[in-house]
């Protein structure tokens, strides 16, 4: 019985590393314009205000900023 822990839907939006950010941007490009902006901004802000920010998160944040400028 998997009422509350369904494994069917997993998030495709990540911000922890630059590699994951590139994968997320590739996925976002398949969505409509509004969803692209919403997803990229959310991931950029999560990385920006993370309590334990790493260098990889800062690189991911820069990737999201560059992606948002192209929209």
Tab-separated table of N, CA and C in Angstrom:
chain	number	residue	atom	x	y	z
A	1	UNK	N	0.839	-1.180	0.000
A	1	UNK	CA	0.000	0.000	0.000
A	1	UNK	C	0.883	1.243	0.000
A	2	UNK	N	0.810	1.976	-1.065
A	2	UNK	CA	1.663	3.153	-1.202
A	2	UNK	C	0.809	4.406	-1.304
A	3	UNK	N	0.064	4.653	-0.275
A	3	UNK	CA	-0.852	5.786	-0.304
A	3	UNK	C	-0.113	7.118	-0.275
A	4	UNK	N	0.845	7.256	0.630
A	4	UNK	CA	1.524	8.538	0.785
A	4	UNK	C	2.953	8.541	0.252
A	5	UNK	N	3.480	7.430	-0.120
A	5	UNK	CA	4.856	7.389	-0.611
A	5	UNK	C	4.899	6.805	-2.016
A	6	UNK	N	4.144	7.403	-2.901
A	6	UNK	CA	4.103	6.974	-4.283
A	6	UNK	C	5.445	7.256	-4.950
A	7	UNK	N	5.926	6.303	-5.703
A	7	UNK	CA	7.212	6.463	-6.381
A	7	UNK	C	7.029	6.796	-7.853
A	8	UNK	N	5.807	7.070	-8.265
A	8	UNK	CA	5.554	7.349	-9.676
A	8	UNK	C	6.094	8.705	-10.115
A	9	UNK	N	5.925	9.724	-9.323
A	9	UNK	CA	6.361	11.075	-9.705
A	9	UNK	C	7.574	11.486	-8.900
A	10	UNK	N	8.646	11.771	-9.596
A	10	UNK	CA	9.840	12.290	-8.946
A	10	UNK	C	10.140	13.650	-9.551
A	11	UNK	N	10.623	14.523	-8.742
A	11	UNK	CA	10.927	15.860	-9.214
A	11	UNK	C	12.099	15.831	-10.186
A	12	UNK	N	11.983	16.627	-11.219
A	12	UNK	CA	13.077	16.744	-12.191
A	12	UNK	C	13.809	18.064	-12.025
A	13	UNK	N	13.485	18.794	-10.988
A	13	UNK	CA	14.108	20.090	-10.749
A	13	UNK	C	15.101	19.954	-9.603
A	14	UNK	N	16.358	20.291	-9.878
A	14	UNK	CA	17.420	20.170	-8.878
A	14	UNK	C	18.313	21.403	-8.908
A	15	UNK	N	18.960	21.675	-7.792
A	15	UNK	CA	19.828	22.857	-7.717
A	15	UNK	C	21.142	22.582	-6.987
A	16	UNK	N	21.400	21.367	-6.557
A	16	UNK	CA	22.545	21.065	-5.712
A	16	UNK	C	23.887	21.085	-6.408
A	17	UNK	N	23.922	20.708	-7.697
A	17	UNK	CA	25.185	20.687	-8.419
A	17	UNK	C	24.984	21.272	-9.815
A	18	UNK	N	26.082	21.635	-10.440
A	18	UNK	CA	26.013	22.184	-11.792
A	18	UNK	C	25.524	21.124	-12.779
A	19	UNK	N	25.937	19.886	-12.569
A	19	UNK	CA	25.509	18.792	-13.452
A	19	UNK	C	23.988	18.629	-13.386
A	20	UNK	N	23.438	18.632	-12.181
A	20	UNK	CA	21.989	18.502	-12.010
A	20	UNK	C	21.272	19.726	-12.589
A	21	UNK	N	21.885	20.890	-12.467
A	21	UNK	CA	21.279	22.113	-13.007
A	21	UNK	C	21.196	22.032	-14.531
A	22	UNK	N	22.239	21.506	-15.172
A	22	UNK	CA	22.209	21.352	-16.628
A	22	UNK	C	21.100	20.390	-17.052
A	23	UNK	N	20.934	19.302	-16.303
A	23	UNK	CA	19.867	18.349	-16.601
A	23	UNK	C	18.502	19.020	-16.427
A	24	UNK	N	18.359	19.816	-15.384
A	24	UNK	CA	17.099	20.506	-15.124
A	24	UNK	C	16.795	21.508	-16.234
A	25	UNK	N	17.810	22.248	-16.675
A	25	UNK	CA	17.609	23.229	-17.745
A	25	UNK	C	17.197	22.522	-19.031
A	26	UNK	N	17.809	21.387	-19.310
A	26	UNK	CA	17.425	20.604	-20.483
A	26	UNK	C	15.945	20.207	-20.394
A	27	UNK	N	15.516	19.815	-19.202
A	27	UNK	CA	14.111	19.452	-18.995
A	27	UNK	C	13.201	20.671	-19.097
A	28	UNK	N	13.622	21.786	-18.524
A	28	UNK	CA	12.799	22.996	-18.550
A	28	UNK	C	12.560	23.482	-19.982
A	29	UNK	N	13.511	23.267	-20.870
A	29	UNK	CA	13.364	23.714	-22.253
A	29	UNK	C	12.224	23.001	-22.970
A	30	UNK	N	11.769	21.870	-22.430
A	30	UNK	CA	10.660	21.139	-23.041
A	30	UNK	C	9.310	21.666	-22.573
A	31	UNK	N	9.300	22.529	-21.574
A	31	UNK	CA	8.058	23.049	-21.002
A	31	UNK	C	7.673	24.376	-21.639
A	32	UNK	N	6.459	24.838	-21.312
A	32	UNK	CA	6.002	26.137	-21.804
A	32	UNK	C	6.802	27.251	-21.141
A	33	UNK	N	6.782	28.418	-21.777
A	33	UNK	CA	7.598	29.556	-21.344
A	33	UNK	C	7.389	29.912	-19.868
A	34	UNK	N	6.150	29.986	-19.430
A	34	UNK	CA	5.860	30.356	-18.046
A	34	UNK	C	6.429	29.361	-17.044
A	35	UNK	N	6.314	28.083	-17.364
A	35	UNK	CA	6.841	27.041	-16.478
A	35	UNK	C	8.367	27.062	-16.449
A	36	UNK	N	8.982	27.438	-17.568
A	36	UNK	CA	10.445	27.558	-17.615
A	36	UNK	C	10.911	28.632	-16.645
A	37	UNK	N	10.266	29.778	-16.702
A	37	UNK	CA	10.642	30.884	-15.820
A	37	UNK	C	10.417	30.500	-14.362
A	38	UNK	N	9.251	29.944	-14.084
A	38	UNK	CA	8.909	29.576	-12.714
A	38	UNK	C	9.884	28.555	-12.139
A	39	UNK	N	10.207	27.524	-12.909
A	39	UNK	CA	11.111	26.477	-12.438
A	39	UNK	C	12.531	26.985	-12.248
A	40	UNK	N	13.025	27.749	-13.217
A	40	UNK	CA	14.397	28.259	-13.136
A	40	UNK	C	14.557	29.239	-11.979
A	41	UNK	N	13.572	30.118	-11.790
A	41	UNK	CA	13.652	31.071	-10.680
A	41	UNK	C	13.613	30.361	-9.338
A	42	UNK	N	12.757	29.370	-9.221
A	42	UNK	CA	12.655	28.640	-7.959
A	42	UNK	C	13.971	27.951	-7.613
A	43	UNK	N	14.587	27.306	-8.588
A	43	UNK	CA	15.839	26.589	-8.325
A	43	UNK	C	16.978	27.565	-8.049
A	44	UNK	N	17.008	28.691	-8.773
A	44	UNK	CA	18.049	29.684	-8.538
A	44	UNK	C	17.943	30.252	-7.121
A	45	UNK	N	16.720	30.564	-6.697
A	45	UNK	CA	16.539	31.143	-5.365
A	45	UNK	C	16.796	30.121	-4.262
A	46	UNK	N	16.471	28.860	-4.497
A	46	UNK	CA	16.787	27.835	-3.494
A	46	UNK	C	18.293	27.728	-3.302
A	47	UNK	N	19.034	27.771	-4.410
A	47	UNK	CA	20.488	27.708	-4.311
A	47	UNK	C	21.046	28.975	-3.661
A	48	UNK	N	20.479	30.112	-4.009
A	48	UNK	CA	20.977	31.395	-3.505
A	48	UNK	C	20.814	31.526	-1.997
A	49	UNK	N	19.693	31.080	-1.466
A	49	UNK	CA	19.413	31.270	-0.047
A	49	UNK	C	19.571	29.991	0.782
A	50	UNK	N	20.278	29.009	0.233
A	50	UNK	CA	20.497	27.766	0.974
A	50	UNK	C	21.396	28.035	2.173
A	51	UNK	N	21.064	27.426	3.279
A	51	UNK	CA	21.804	27.678	4.520
A	51	UNK	C	23.261	27.211	4.425
A	52	UNK	N	23.488	26.079	3.778
A	52	UNK	CA	24.840	25.509	3.657
A	52	UNK	C	25.241	25.490	2.183
A	53	UNK	N	25.410	26.673	1.622
A	53	UNK	CA	25.706	26.820	0.202
A	53	UNK	C	27.111	26.311	-0.118
A	54	UNK	N	27.224	25.576	-1.225
A	54	UNK	CA	28.518	25.055	-1.666
A	54	UNK	C	28.936	25.770	-2.951
A	55	UNK	N	30.172	25.541	-3.369
A	55	UNK	CA	30.659	26.141	-4.614
A	55	UNK	C	29.870	25.596	-5.795
A	56	UNK	N	29.494	24.332	-5.726
A	56	UNK	CA	28.699	23.735	-6.796
A	56	UNK	C	27.314	24.372	-6.887
A	57	UNK	N	26.740	24.728	-5.752
A	57	UNK	CA	25.442	25.407	-5.757
A	57	UNK	C	25.560	26.790	-6.382
A	58	UNK	N	26.664	27.480	-6.099
A	58	UNK	CA	26.868	28.799	-6.689
A	58	UNK	C	27.004	28.686	-8.209
A	59	UNK	N	27.673	27.636	-8.673
A	59	UNK	CA	27.804	27.420	-10.110
A	59	UNK	C	26.433	27.115	-10.729
A	60	UNK	N	25.628	26.306	-10.042
A	60	UNK	CA	24.278	26.005	-10.516
A	60	UNK	C	23.439	27.273	-10.566
A	61	UNK	N	23.587	28.123	-9.557
A	61	UNK	CA	22.849	29.379	-9.513
A	61	UNK	C	23.205	30.245	-10.728
A	62	UNK	N	24.479	30.290	-11.085
A	62	UNK	CA	24.903	31.061	-12.249
A	62	UNK	C	24.343	30.489	-13.541
A	63	UNK	N	24.258	29.152	-13.631
A	63	UNK	CA	23.666	28.522	-14.806
A	63	UNK	C	22.200	28.921	-14.941
A	64	UNK	N	21.472	28.925	-13.839
A	64	UNK	CA	20.067	29.316	-13.867
A	64	UNK	C	19.924	30.798	-14.234
A	65	UNK	N	20.813	31.653	-13.747
A	65	UNK	CA	20.755	33.078	-14.088
A	65	UNK	C	20.940	33.269	-15.585
A	66	UNK	N	21.942	32.562	-16.153
A	66	UNK	CA	22.186	32.670	-17.585
A	66	UNK	C	20.996	32.164	-18.395
A	67	UNK	N	20.390	31.065	-17.931
A	67	UNK	CA	19.222	30.515	-18.606
A	67	UNK	C	18.062	31.509	-18.578
A	68	UNK	N	17.848	32.146	-17.441
A	68	UNK	CA	16.755	33.129	-17.331
A	68	UNK	C	16.968	34.329	-18.238
A	69	UNK	N	18.220	34.718	-18.435
A	69	UNK	CA	18.496	35.861	-19.322
A	69	UNK	C	18.170	35.538	-20.780
A	70	UNK	N	18.214	34.244	-21.140
A	70	UNK	CA	17.915	33.872	-22.537
A	70	UNK	C	16.417	33.810	-22.790
A	71	UNK	N	15.601	33.818	-21.740
A	71	UNK	CA	14.147	33.701	-21.937
A	71	UNK	C	13.494	35.026	-22.247
